Amino acid sequence: MRETGDVTHDTTWYWDLDRKTAVPASERGPADHLLGPYPTRAEAENWKAKVEERNEGWDEADEEWQRSTNDSD
């Protein structure tokens, strides 16, 4: 970890589901209580938007696959 003025930089961040906060890699707990890694603290804190975005993409892919499977019947 390096410090630049008042800002602390770490290379990897996680969202800790137990503590409900972003933590640097050096402070992370058990893997089954984490989301990440994220490149920045801000992205770790915005985990929910990223999860929802991924879920929507997967749902759309599932629906497309279902349509293509039904069309071939």
PDB file of N, CA, C and O in Angstrom:
ATOM      1  N   MET A   1       0.856  -1.164   0.000  1.00  0.00           N
ATOM      2  CA  MET A   1       0.000   0.000   0.000  1.00  0.00           C
ATOM      3  C   MET A   1       0.900   1.224   0.000  1.00  0.00           C
ATOM      4  O   MET A   1       1.902   1.260   0.682  1.00  0.00           O
ATOM      5  N   ARG A   2       0.507   2.242  -0.776  1.00  0.00           N
ATOM      6  CA  ARG A   2       1.283   3.470  -0.768  1.00  0.00           C
ATOM      7  C   ARG A   2       0.367   4.634  -0.480  1.00  0.00           C
ATOM      8  O   ARG A   2      -0.817   4.581  -0.765  1.00  0.00           O
ATOM      9  N   GLU A   3       0.925   5.670   0.091  1.00  0.00           N
ATOM     10  CA  GLU A   3       0.122   6.841   0.421  1.00  0.00           C
ATOM     11  C   GLU A   3       0.575   8.030  -0.401  1.00  0.00           C
ATOM     12  O   GLU A   3       1.762   8.233  -0.611  1.00  0.00           O
ATOM     13  N   THR A   4      -0.399   8.771  -0.901  1.00  0.00           N
ATOM     14  CA  THR A   4      -0.131   9.988  -1.652  1.00  0.00           C
ATOM     15  C   THR A   4      -0.959  11.080  -1.007  1.00  0.00           C
ATOM     16  O   THR A   4      -2.173  11.118  -1.184  1.00  0.00           O
ATOM     17  N   GLY A   5      -0.346  11.940  -0.219  1.00  0.00           N
ATOM     18  CA  GLY A   5      -1.102  12.966   0.486  1.00  0.00           C
ATOM     19  C   GLY A   5      -2.059  12.330   1.458  1.00  0.00           C
ATOM     20  O   GLY A   5      -1.682  11.486   2.258  1.00  0.00           O
ATOM     21  N   ASP A   6      -3.347  12.704   1.371  1.00  0.00           N
ATOM     22  CA  ASP A   6      -4.369  12.148   2.251  1.00  0.00           C
ATOM     23  C   ASP A   6      -5.031  10.907   1.676  1.00  0.00           C
ATOM     24  O   ASP A   6      -5.889  10.316   2.297  1.00  0.00           O
ATOM     25  N   VAL A   7      -4.638  10.515   0.459  1.00  0.00           N
ATOM     26  CA  VAL A   7      -5.288   9.391  -0.213  1.00  0.00           C
ATOM     27  C   VAL A   7      -4.413   8.159  -0.100  1.00  0.00           C
ATOM     28  O   VAL A   7      -3.221   8.200  -0.386  1.00  0.00           O
ATOM     29  N   THR A   8      -5.005   7.052   0.332  1.00  0.00           N
ATOM     30  CA  THR A   8      -4.298   5.781   0.422  1.00  0.00           C
ATOM     31  C   THR A   8      -4.667   4.938  -0.790  1.00  0.00           C
ATOM     32  O   THR A   8      -5.827   4.798  -1.125  1.00  0.00           O
ATOM     33  N   HIS A   9      -3.650   4.384  -1.451  1.00  0.00           N
ATOM     34  CA  HIS A   9      -3.868   3.560  -2.642  1.00  0.00           C
ATOM     35  C   HIS A   9      -3.486   2.121  -2.348  1.00  0.00           C
ATOM     36  O   HIS A   9      -2.465   1.861  -1.731  1.00  0.00           O
ATOM     37  N   ASP A  10      -4.288   1.190  -2.804  1.00  0.00           N
ATOM     38  CA  ASP A  10      -3.991  -0.224  -2.710  1.00  0.00           C
ATOM     39  C   ASP A  10      -4.325  -0.812  -4.070  1.00  0.00           C
ATOM     40  O   ASP A  10      -5.182  -0.287  -4.766  1.00  0.00           O
ATOM     41  N   THR A  11      -3.687  -1.866  -4.448  1.00  0.00           N
ATOM     42  CA  THR A  11      -3.891  -2.385  -5.793  1.00  0.00           C
ATOM     43  C   THR A  11      -5.195  -3.140  -5.956  1.00  0.00           C
ATOM     44  O   THR A  11      -5.762  -3.154  -7.032  1.00  0.00           O
ATOM     45  N   THR A  12      -5.696  -3.763  -4.917  1.00  0.00           N
ATOM     46  CA  THR A  12      -6.896  -4.584  -5.028  1.00  0.00           C
ATOM     47  C   THR A  12      -7.808  -4.346  -3.835  1.00  0.00           C
ATOM     48  O   THR A  12      -7.359  -4.307  -2.696  1.00  0.00           O
ATOM     49  N   TRP A  13      -9.099  -4.234  -4.125  1.00  0.00           N
ATOM     50  CA  TRP A  13     -10.111  -4.001  -3.086  1.00  0.00           C
ATOM     51  C   TRP A  13     -11.178  -5.079  -3.158  1.00  0.00           C
ATOM     52  O   TRP A  13     -11.434  -5.654  -4.214  1.00  0.00           O
ATOM     53  N   TYR A  14     -11.824  -5.320  -2.020  1.00  0.00           N
ATOM     54  CA  TYR A  14     -12.902  -6.295  -1.904  1.00  0.00           C
ATOM     55  C   TYR A  14     -14.056  -5.660  -1.138  1.00  0.00           C
ATOM     56  O   TYR A  14     -13.854  -4.755  -0.334  1.00  0.00           O
ATOM     57  N   TRP A  15     -15.261  -6.185  -1.375  1.00  0.00           N
ATOM     58  CA  TRP A  15     -16.400  -5.803  -0.550  1.00  0.00           C
ATOM     59  C   TRP A  15     -16.578  -6.908   0.471  1.00  0.00           C
ATOM     60  O   TRP A  15     -16.775  -8.082   0.127  1.00  0.00           O
ATOM     61  N   ASP A  16     -16.490  -6.567   1.737  1.00  0.00           N
ATOM     62  CA  ASP A  16     -16.632  -7.525   2.826  1.00  0.00           C
ATOM     63  C   ASP A  16     -18.104  -7.583   3.216  1.00  0.00           C
ATOM     64  O   ASP A  16     -18.668  -6.609   3.711  1.00  0.00           O
ATOM     65  N   LEU A  17     -18.737  -8.728   2.968  1.00  0.00           N
ATOM     66  CA  LEU A  17     -20.170  -8.886   3.224  1.00  0.00           C
ATOM     67  C   LEU A  17     -20.502  -8.858   4.713  1.00  0.00           C
ATOM     68  O   LEU A  17     -21.607  -8.458   5.083  1.00  0.00           O
ATOM     69  N   ASP A  18     -19.574  -9.275   5.556  1.00  0.00           N
ATOM     70  CA  ASP A  18     -19.812  -9.253   6.998  1.00  0.00           C
ATOM     71  C   ASP A  18     -19.715  -7.838   7.556  1.00  0.00           C
ATOM     72  O   ASP A  18     -20.561  -7.394   8.325  1.00  0.00           O
ATOM     73  N   ARG A  19     -18.655  -7.148   7.176  1.00  0.00           N
ATOM     74  CA  ARG A  19     -18.417  -5.796   7.700  1.00  0.00           C
ATOM     75  C   ARG A  19     -19.154  -4.711   6.915  1.00  0.00           C
ATOM     76  O   ARG A  19     -19.227  -3.573   7.355  1.00  0.00           O
ATOM     77  N   LYS A  20     -19.675  -5.092   5.747  1.00  0.00           N
ATOM     78  CA  LYS A  20     -20.400  -4.156   4.883  1.00  0.00           C
ATOM     79  C   LYS A  20     -19.572  -2.911   4.577  1.00  0.00           C
ATOM     80  O   LYS A  20     -20.038  -1.781   4.686  1.00  0.00           O
ATOM     81  N   THR A  21     -18.334  -3.178   4.147  1.00  0.00           N
ATOM     82  CA  THR A  21     -17.425  -2.100   3.794  1.00  0.00           C
ATOM     83  C   THR A  21     -16.385  -2.606   2.801  1.00  0.00           C
ATOM     84  O   THR A  21     -16.130  -3.810   2.718  1.00  0.00           O
ATOM     85  N   ALA A  22     -15.800  -1.668   2.058  1.00  0.00           N
ATOM     86  CA  ALA A  22     -14.703  -2.002   1.155  1.00  0.00           C
ATOM     87  C   ALA A  22     -13.429  -2.158   1.976  1.00  0.00           C
ATOM     88  O   ALA A  22     -13.170  -1.368   2.880  1.00  0.00           O
ATOM     89  N   VAL A  23     -12.656  -3.198   1.664  1.00  0.00           N
ATOM     90  CA  VAL A  23     -11.404  -3.434   2.380  1.00  0.00           C
ATOM     91  C   VAL A  23     -10.290  -3.692   1.371  1.00  0.00           C
ATOM     92  O   VAL A  23     -10.515  -4.312   0.334  1.00  0.00           O
ATOM     93  N   PRO A  24      -9.081  -3.212   1.685  1.00  0.00           N
ATOM     94  CA  PRO A  24      -7.954  -3.536   0.803  1.00  0.00           C
ATOM     95  C   PRO A  24      -7.598  -5.012   0.941  1.00  0.00           C
ATOM     96  O   PRO A  24      -7.946  -5.666   1.919  1.00  0.00           O
ATOM     97  N   ALA A  25      -6.911  -5.523  -0.043  1.00  0.00           N
ATOM     98  CA  ALA A  25      -6.544  -6.942  -0.047  1.00  0.00           C
ATOM     99  C   ALA A  25      -5.830  -7.349   1.233  1.00  0.00           C
ATOM    100  O   ALA A  25      -6.042  -8.449   1.734  1.00  0.00           O
ATOM    101  N   SER A  26      -5.040  -6.458   1.780  1.00  0.00           N
ATOM    102  CA  SER A  26      -4.277  -6.780   2.988  1.00  0.00           C
ATOM    103  C   SER A  26      -5.159  -6.975   4.223  1.00  0.00           C
ATOM    104  O   SER A  26      -4.720  -7.550   5.208  1.00  0.00           O
ATOM    105  N   GLU A  27      -6.429  -6.541   4.158  1.00  0.00           N
ATOM    106  CA  GLU A  27      -7.332  -6.652   5.308  1.00  0.00           C
ATOM    107  C   GLU A  27      -8.521  -7.576   5.061  1.00  0.00           C
ATOM    108  O   GLU A  27      -9.434  -7.631   5.863  1.00  0.00           O
ATOM    109  N   ARG A  28      -8.486  -8.276   3.948  1.00  0.00           N
ATOM    110  CA  ARG A  28      -9.650  -9.101   3.618  1.00  0.00           C
ATOM    111  C   ARG A  28      -9.768 -10.290   4.552  1.00  0.00           C
ATOM    112  O   ARG A  28      -8.792 -10.793   5.075  1.00  0.00           O
ATOM    113  N   GLY A  29     -11.016 -10.726   4.724  1.00  0.00           N
ATOM    114  CA  GLY A  29     -11.300 -11.875   5.568  1.00  0.00           C
ATOM    115  C   GLY A  29     -11.470 -13.127   4.720  1.00  0.00           C
ATOM    116  O   GLY A  29     -10.925 -13.213   3.619  1.00  0.00           O
ATOM    117  N   PRO A  30     -12.261 -14.094   5.216  1.00  0.00           N
ATOM    118  CA  PRO A  30     -12.478 -15.340   4.479  1.00  0.00           C
ATOM    119  C   PRO A  30     -13.110 -15.078   3.105  1.00  0.00           C
ATOM    120  O   PRO A  30     -13.979 -14.222   2.955  1.00  0.00           O
ATOM    121  N   ALA A  31     -12.659 -15.817   2.115  1.00  0.00           N
ATOM    122  CA  ALA A  31     -13.103 -15.613   0.737  1.00  0.00           C
ATOM    123  C   ALA A  31     -14.616 -15.762   0.575  1.00  0.00           C
ATOM    124  O   ALA A  31     -15.212 -15.095  -0.269  1.00  0.00           O
ATOM    125  N   ASP A  32     -15.241 -16.607   1.382  1.00  0.00           N
ATOM    126  CA  ASP A  32     -16.682 -16.798   1.227  1.00  0.00           C
ATOM    127  C   ASP A  32     -17.493 -15.640   1.801  1.00  0.00           C
ATOM    128  O   ASP A  32     -18.711 -15.652   1.756  1.00  0.00           O
ATOM    129  N   HIS A  33     -16.822 -14.607   2.296  1.00  0.00           N
ATOM    130  CA  HIS A  33     -17.496 -13.422   2.819  1.00  0.00           C
ATOM    131  C   HIS A  33     -17.128 -12.179   2.012  1.00  0.00           C
ATOM    132  O   HIS A  33     -17.332 -11.065   2.471  1.00  0.00           O
ATOM    133  N   LEU A  34     -16.569 -12.399   0.799  1.00  0.00           N
ATOM    134  CA  LEU A  34     -16.075 -11.287  -0.002  1.00  0.00           C
ATOM    135  C   LEU A  34     -16.647 -11.286  -1.407  1.00  0.00           C
ATOM    136  O   LEU A  34     -16.983 -12.333  -1.954  1.00  0.00           O
ATOM    137  N   LEU A  35     -16.718 -10.104  -1.980  1.00  0.00           N
ATOM    138  CA  LEU A  35     -16.960  -9.931  -3.405  1.00  0.00           C
ATOM    139  C   LEU A  35     -15.742  -9.203  -3.950  1.00  0.00           C
ATOM    140  O   LEU A  35     -15.229  -8.281  -3.337  1.00  0.00           O
ATOM    141  N   GLY A  36     -15.308  -9.587  -5.108  1.00  0.00           N
ATOM    142  CA  GLY A  36     -14.156  -8.932  -5.706  1.00  0.00           C
ATOM    143  C   GLY A  36     -13.211  -9.962  -6.268  1.00  0.00           C
ATOM    144  O   GLY A  36     -13.546 -11.134  -6.340  1.00  0.00           O
ATOM    145  N   PRO A  37     -12.076  -9.523  -6.695  1.00  0.00           N
ATOM    146  CA  PRO A  37     -11.438  -8.240  -6.427  1.00  0.00           C
ATOM    147  C   PRO A  37     -11.927  -7.133  -7.364  1.00  0.00           C
ATOM    148  O   PRO A  37     -12.425  -7.399  -8.456  1.00  0.00           O
ATOM    149  N   TYR A  38     -11.773  -5.910  -6.906  1.00  0.00           N
ATOM    150  CA  TYR A  38     -12.065  -4.708  -7.672  1.00  0.00           C
ATOM    151  C   TYR A  38     -10.798  -3.870  -7.735  1.00  0.00           C
ATOM    152  O   TYR A  38     -10.007  -3.866  -6.793  1.00  0.00           O
ATOM    153  N   PRO A  39     -10.601  -3.131  -8.836  1.00  0.00           N
ATOM    154  CA  PRO A  39      -9.368  -2.350  -8.970  1.00  0.00           C
ATOM    155  C   PRO A  39      -9.304  -1.103  -8.082  1.00  0.00           C
ATOM    156  O   PRO A  39      -8.214  -0.611  -7.809  1.00  0.00           O
ATOM    157  N   THR A  40     -10.474  -0.620  -7.627  1.00  0.00           N
ATOM    158  CA  THR A  40     -10.475   0.583  -6.791  1.00  0.00           C
ATOM    159  C   THR A  40     -11.452   0.416  -5.640  1.00  0.00           C
ATOM    160  O   THR A  40     -12.378  -0.406  -5.701  1.00  0.00           O
ATOM    161  N   ARG A  41     -11.265   1.241  -4.625  1.00  0.00           N
ATOM    162  CA  ARG A  41     -12.189   1.229  -3.492  1.00  0.00           C
ATOM    163  C   ARG A  41     -13.586   1.619  -3.947  1.00  0.00           C
ATOM    164  O   ARG A  41     -14.587   1.021  -3.527  1.00  0.00           O
ATOM    165  N   ALA A  42     -13.678   2.621  -4.820  1.00  0.00           N
ATOM    166  CA  ALA A  42     -14.981   3.084  -5.303  1.00  0.00           C
ATOM    167  C   ALA A  42     -15.744   1.970  -6.013  1.00  0.00           C
ATOM    168  O   ALA A  42     -16.950   1.820  -5.821  1.00  0.00           O
ATOM    169  N   GLU A  43     -15.042   1.181  -6.817  1.00  0.00           N
ATOM    170  CA  GLU A  43     -15.714   0.074  -7.502  1.00  0.00           C
ATOM    171  C   GLU A  43     -16.166  -0.991  -6.510  1.00  0.00           C
ATOM    172  O   GLU A  43     -17.233  -1.588  -6.679  1.00  0.00           O
ATOM    173  N   ALA A  44     -15.375  -1.245  -5.489  1.00  0.00           N
ATOM    174  CA  ALA A  44     -15.783  -2.208  -4.459  1.00  0.00           C
ATOM    175  C   ALA A  44     -17.024  -1.705  -3.730  1.00  0.00           C
ATOM    176  O   ALA A  44     -17.945  -2.480  -3.444  1.00  0.00           O
ATOM    177  N   GLU A  45     -17.067  -0.413  -3.445  1.00  0.00           N
ATOM    178  CA  GLU A  45     -18.227   0.164  -2.761  1.00  0.00           C
ATOM    179  C   GLU A  45     -19.461   0.161  -3.655  1.00  0.00           C
ATOM    180  O   GLU A  45     -20.586   0.187  -3.162  1.00  0.00           O
ATOM    181  N   ASN A  46     -19.260   0.106  -4.959  1.00  0.00           N
ATOM    182  CA  ASN A  46     -20.368   0.097  -5.911  1.00  0.00           C
ATOM    183  C   ASN A  46     -20.637  -1.324  -6.417  1.00  0.00           C
ATOM    184  O   ASN A  46     -21.122  -1.533  -7.517  1.00  0.00           O
ATOM    185  N   TRP A  47     -20.360  -2.312  -5.577  1.00  0.00           N
ATOM    186  CA  TRP A  47     -20.476  -3.716  -5.955  1.00  0.00           C
ATOM    187  C   TRP A  47     -21.874  -4.084  -6.425  1.00  0.00           C
ATOM    188  O   TRP A  47     -22.044  -4.866  -7.353  1.00  0.00           O
ATOM    189  N   LYS A  48     -22.895  -3.534  -5.776  1.00  0.00           N
ATOM    190  CA  LYS A  48     -24.264  -3.939  -6.095  1.00  0.00           C
ATOM    191  C   LYS A  48     -24.630  -3.601  -7.529  1.00  0.00           C
ATOM    192  O   LYS A  48     -25.250  -4.408  -8.227  1.00  0.00           O
ATOM    193  N   ALA A  49     -24.232  -2.429  -7.998  1.00  0.00           N
ATOM    194  CA  ALA A  49     -24.524  -2.045  -9.385  1.00  0.00           C
ATOM    195  C   ALA A  49     -23.828  -3.001 -10.355  1.00  0.00           C
ATOM    196  O   ALA A  49     -24.410  -3.399 -11.367  1.00  0.00           O
ATOM    197  N   LYS A  50     -22.596  -3.396 -10.050  1.00  0.00           N
ATOM    198  CA  LYS A  50     -21.854  -4.311 -10.917  1.00  0.00           C
ATOM    199  C   LYS A  50     -22.519  -5.685 -10.936  1.00  0.00           C
ATOM    200  O   LYS A  50     -22.659  -6.301 -11.998  1.00  0.00           O
ATOM    201  N   VAL A  51     -22.946  -6.164  -9.776  1.00  0.00           N
ATOM    202  CA  VAL A  51     -23.621  -7.466  -9.700  1.00  0.00           C
ATOM    203  C   VAL A  51     -24.926  -7.426 -10.500  1.00  0.00           C
ATOM    204  O   VAL A  51     -25.223  -8.341 -11.270  1.00  0.00           O
ATOM    205  N   GLU A  52     -25.708  -6.358 -10.332  1.00  0.00           N
ATOM    206  CA  GLU A  52     -26.966  -6.240 -11.067  1.00  0.00           C
ATOM    207  C   GLU A  52     -26.722  -6.169 -12.568  1.00  0.00           C
ATOM    208  O   GLU A  52     -27.451  -6.782 -13.354  1.00  0.00           O
ATOM    209  N   GLU A  53     -25.677  -5.447 -12.978  1.00  0.00           N
ATOM    210  CA  GLU A  53     -25.334  -5.341 -14.399  1.00  0.00           C
ATOM    211  C   GLU A  53     -24.979  -6.714 -14.971  1.00  0.00           C
ATOM    212  O   GLU A  53     -25.449  -7.094 -16.043  1.00  0.00           O
ATOM    213  N   ARG A  54     -24.167  -7.467 -14.240  1.00  0.00           N
ATOM    214  CA  ARG A  54     -23.796  -8.814 -14.702  1.00  0.00           C
ATOM    215  C   ARG A  54     -25.007  -9.727 -14.751  1.00  0.00           C
ATOM    216  O   ARG A  54     -25.181 -10.497 -15.705  1.00  0.00           O
ATOM    217  N   ASN A  55     -25.858  -9.665 -13.723  1.00  0.00           N
ATOM    218  CA  ASN A  55     -27.044 -10.518 -13.690  1.00  0.00           C
ATOM    219  C   ASN A  55     -27.968 -10.224 -14.861  1.00  0.00           C
ATOM    220  O   ASN A  55     -28.520 -11.142 -15.466  1.00  0.00           O
ATOM    221  N   GLU A  56     -28.151  -8.941 -15.174  1.00  0.00           N
ATOM    222  CA  GLU A  56     -28.992  -8.573 -16.313  1.00  0.00           C
ATOM    223  C   GLU A  56     -28.421  -9.142 -17.607  1.00  0.00           C
ATOM    224  O   GLU A  56     -29.164  -9.660 -18.447  1.00  0.00           O
ATOM    225  N   GLY A  57     -27.105  -9.056 -17.773  1.00  0.00           N
ATOM    226  CA  GLY A  57     -26.461  -9.608 -18.961  1.00  0.00           C
ATOM    227  C   GLY A  57     -26.654 -11.109 -19.068  1.00  0.00           C
ATOM    228  O   GLY A  57     -26.939 -11.640 -20.141  1.00  0.00           O
ATOM    229  N   TRP A  58     -26.498 -11.786 -17.937  1.00  0.00           N
ATOM    230  CA  TRP A  58     -26.699 -13.238 -17.943  1.00  0.00           C
ATOM    231  C   TRP A  58     -28.156 -13.592 -18.212  1.00  0.00           C
ATOM    232  O   TRP A  58     -28.445 -14.556 -18.931  1.00  0.00           O
ATOM    233  N   ASP A  59     -29.101 -12.832 -17.645  1.00  0.00           N
ATOM    234  CA  ASP A  59     -30.520 -13.082 -17.897  1.00  0.00           C
ATOM    235  C   ASP A  59     -30.842 -12.911 -19.374  1.00  0.00           C
ATOM    236  O   ASP A  59     -31.570 -13.713 -19.959  1.00  0.00           O
ATOM    237  N   GLU A  60     -30.293 -11.862 -19.993  1.00  0.00           N
ATOM    238  CA  GLU A  60     -30.524 -11.631 -21.417  1.00  0.00           C
ATOM    239  C   GLU A  60     -29.944 -12.764 -22.246  1.00  0.00           C
ATOM    240  O   GLU A  60     -30.580 -13.234 -23.202  1.00  0.00           O
ATOM    241  N   ALA A  61     -28.753 -13.232 -21.891  1.00  0.00           N
ATOM    242  CA  ALA A  61     -28.136 -14.347 -22.609  1.00  0.00           C
ATOM    243  C   ALA A  61     -28.965 -15.615 -22.445  1.00  0.00           C
ATOM    244  O   ALA A  61     -29.146 -16.381 -23.408  1.00  0.00           O
ATOM    245  N   ASP A  62     -29.498 -15.847 -21.247  1.00  0.00           N
ATOM    246  CA  ASP A  62     -30.357 -17.014 -21.019  1.00  0.00           C
ATOM    247  C   ASP A  62     -31.617 -16.942 -21.868  1.00  0.00           C
ATOM    248  O   ASP A  62     -32.028 -17.941 -22.467  1.00  0.00           O
ATOM    249  N   GLU A  63     -32.232 -15.751 -21.912  1.00  0.00           N
ATOM    250  CA  GLU A  63     -33.456 -15.594 -22.707  1.00  0.00           C
ATOM    251  C   GLU A  63     -33.179 -15.814 -24.192  1.00  0.00           C
ATOM    252  O   GLU A  63     -33.966 -16.465 -24.889  1.00  0.00           O
ATOM    253  N   GLU A  64     -32.053 -15.305 -24.668  1.00  0.00           N
ATOM    254  CA  GLU A  64     -31.685 -15.501 -26.072  1.00  0.00           C
ATOM    255  C   GLU A  64     -31.457 -16.979 -26.362  1.00  0.00           C
ATOM    256  O   GLU A  64     -31.888 -17.508 -27.385  1.00  0.00           O
ATOM    257  N   TRP A  65     -30.787 -17.666 -25.438  1.00  0.00           N
ATOM    258  CA  TRP A  65     -30.543 -19.090 -25.610  1.00  0.00           C
ATOM    259  C   TRP A  65     -31.866 -19.856 -25.630  1.00  0.00           C
ATOM    260  O   TRP A  65     -32.061 -20.749 -26.453  1.00  0.00           O
ATOM    261  N   GLN A  66     -32.782 -19.487 -24.725  1.00  0.00           N
ATOM    262  CA  GLN A  66     -34.092 -20.146 -24.685  1.00  0.00           C
ATOM    263  C   GLN A  66     -34.837 -19.945 -26.004  1.00  0.00           C
ATOM    264  O   GLN A  66     -35.437 -20.880 -26.531  1.00  0.00           O
ATOM    265  N   ARG A  67     -34.807 -18.715 -26.537  1.00  0.00           N
ATOM    266  CA  ARG A  67     -35.467 -18.446 -27.815  1.00  0.00           C
ATOM    267  C   ARG A  67     -34.858 -19.281 -28.934  1.00  0.00           C
ATOM    268  O   ARG A  67     -35.568 -19.850 -29.745  1.00  0.00           O
ATOM    269  N   SER A  68     -33.534 -19.367 -28.967  1.00  0.00           N
ATOM    270  CA  SER A  68     -32.883 -20.117 -30.045  1.00  0.00           C
ATOM    271  C   SER A  68     -33.178 -21.601 -29.906  1.00  0.00           C
ATOM    272  O   SER A  68     -33.283 -22.308 -30.911  1.00  0.00           O
ATOM    273  N   THR A  69     -33.307 -22.082 -28.683  1.00  0.00           N
ATOM    274  CA  THR A  69     -33.619 -23.499 -28.470  1.00  0.00           C
ATOM    275  C   THR A  69     -35.051 -23.778 -28.889  1.00  0.00           C
ATOM    276  O   THR A  69     -35.333 -24.807 -29.516  1.00  0.00           O
ATOM    277  N   ASN A  70     -35.981 -22.878 -28.565  1.00  0.00           N
ATOM    278  CA  ASN A  70     -37.387 -23.062 -28.930  1.00  0.00           C
ATOM    279  C   ASN A  70     -37.591 -22.927 -30.430  1.00  0.00           C
ATOM    280  O   ASN A  70     -38.437 -23.601 -31.004  1.00  0.00           O
ATOM    281  N   ASP A  71     -36.818 -22.080 -31.092  1.00  0.00           N
ATOM    282  CA  ASP A  71     -36.945 -21.892 -32.540  1.00  0.00           C
ATOM    283  C   ASP A  71     -36.509 -23.137 -33.302  1.00  0.00           C
ATOM    284  O   ASP A  71     -37.007 -23.413 -34.392  1.00  0.00           O
ATOM    285  N   SER A  72     -35.609 -23.927 -32.750  1.00  0.00           N
ATOM    286  CA  SER A  72     -35.099 -25.100 -33.449  1.00  0.00           C
ATOM    287  C   SER A  72     -36.005 -26.320 -33.248  1.00  0.00           C
ATOM    288  O   SER A  72     -35.771 -27.351 -33.835  1.00  0.00           O
ATOM    289  N   ASP A  73     -37.018 -26.182 -32.393  1.00  0.00           N
ATOM    290  CA  ASP A  73     -37.929 -27.327 -32.158  1.00  0.00           C
ATOM    291  C   ASP A  73     -38.942 -27.478 -33.248  1.00  0.00           C
ATOM    292  O   ASP A  73     -39.396 -26.758 -33.950  1.00  0.00           O
TER     293      ASP A  73
END
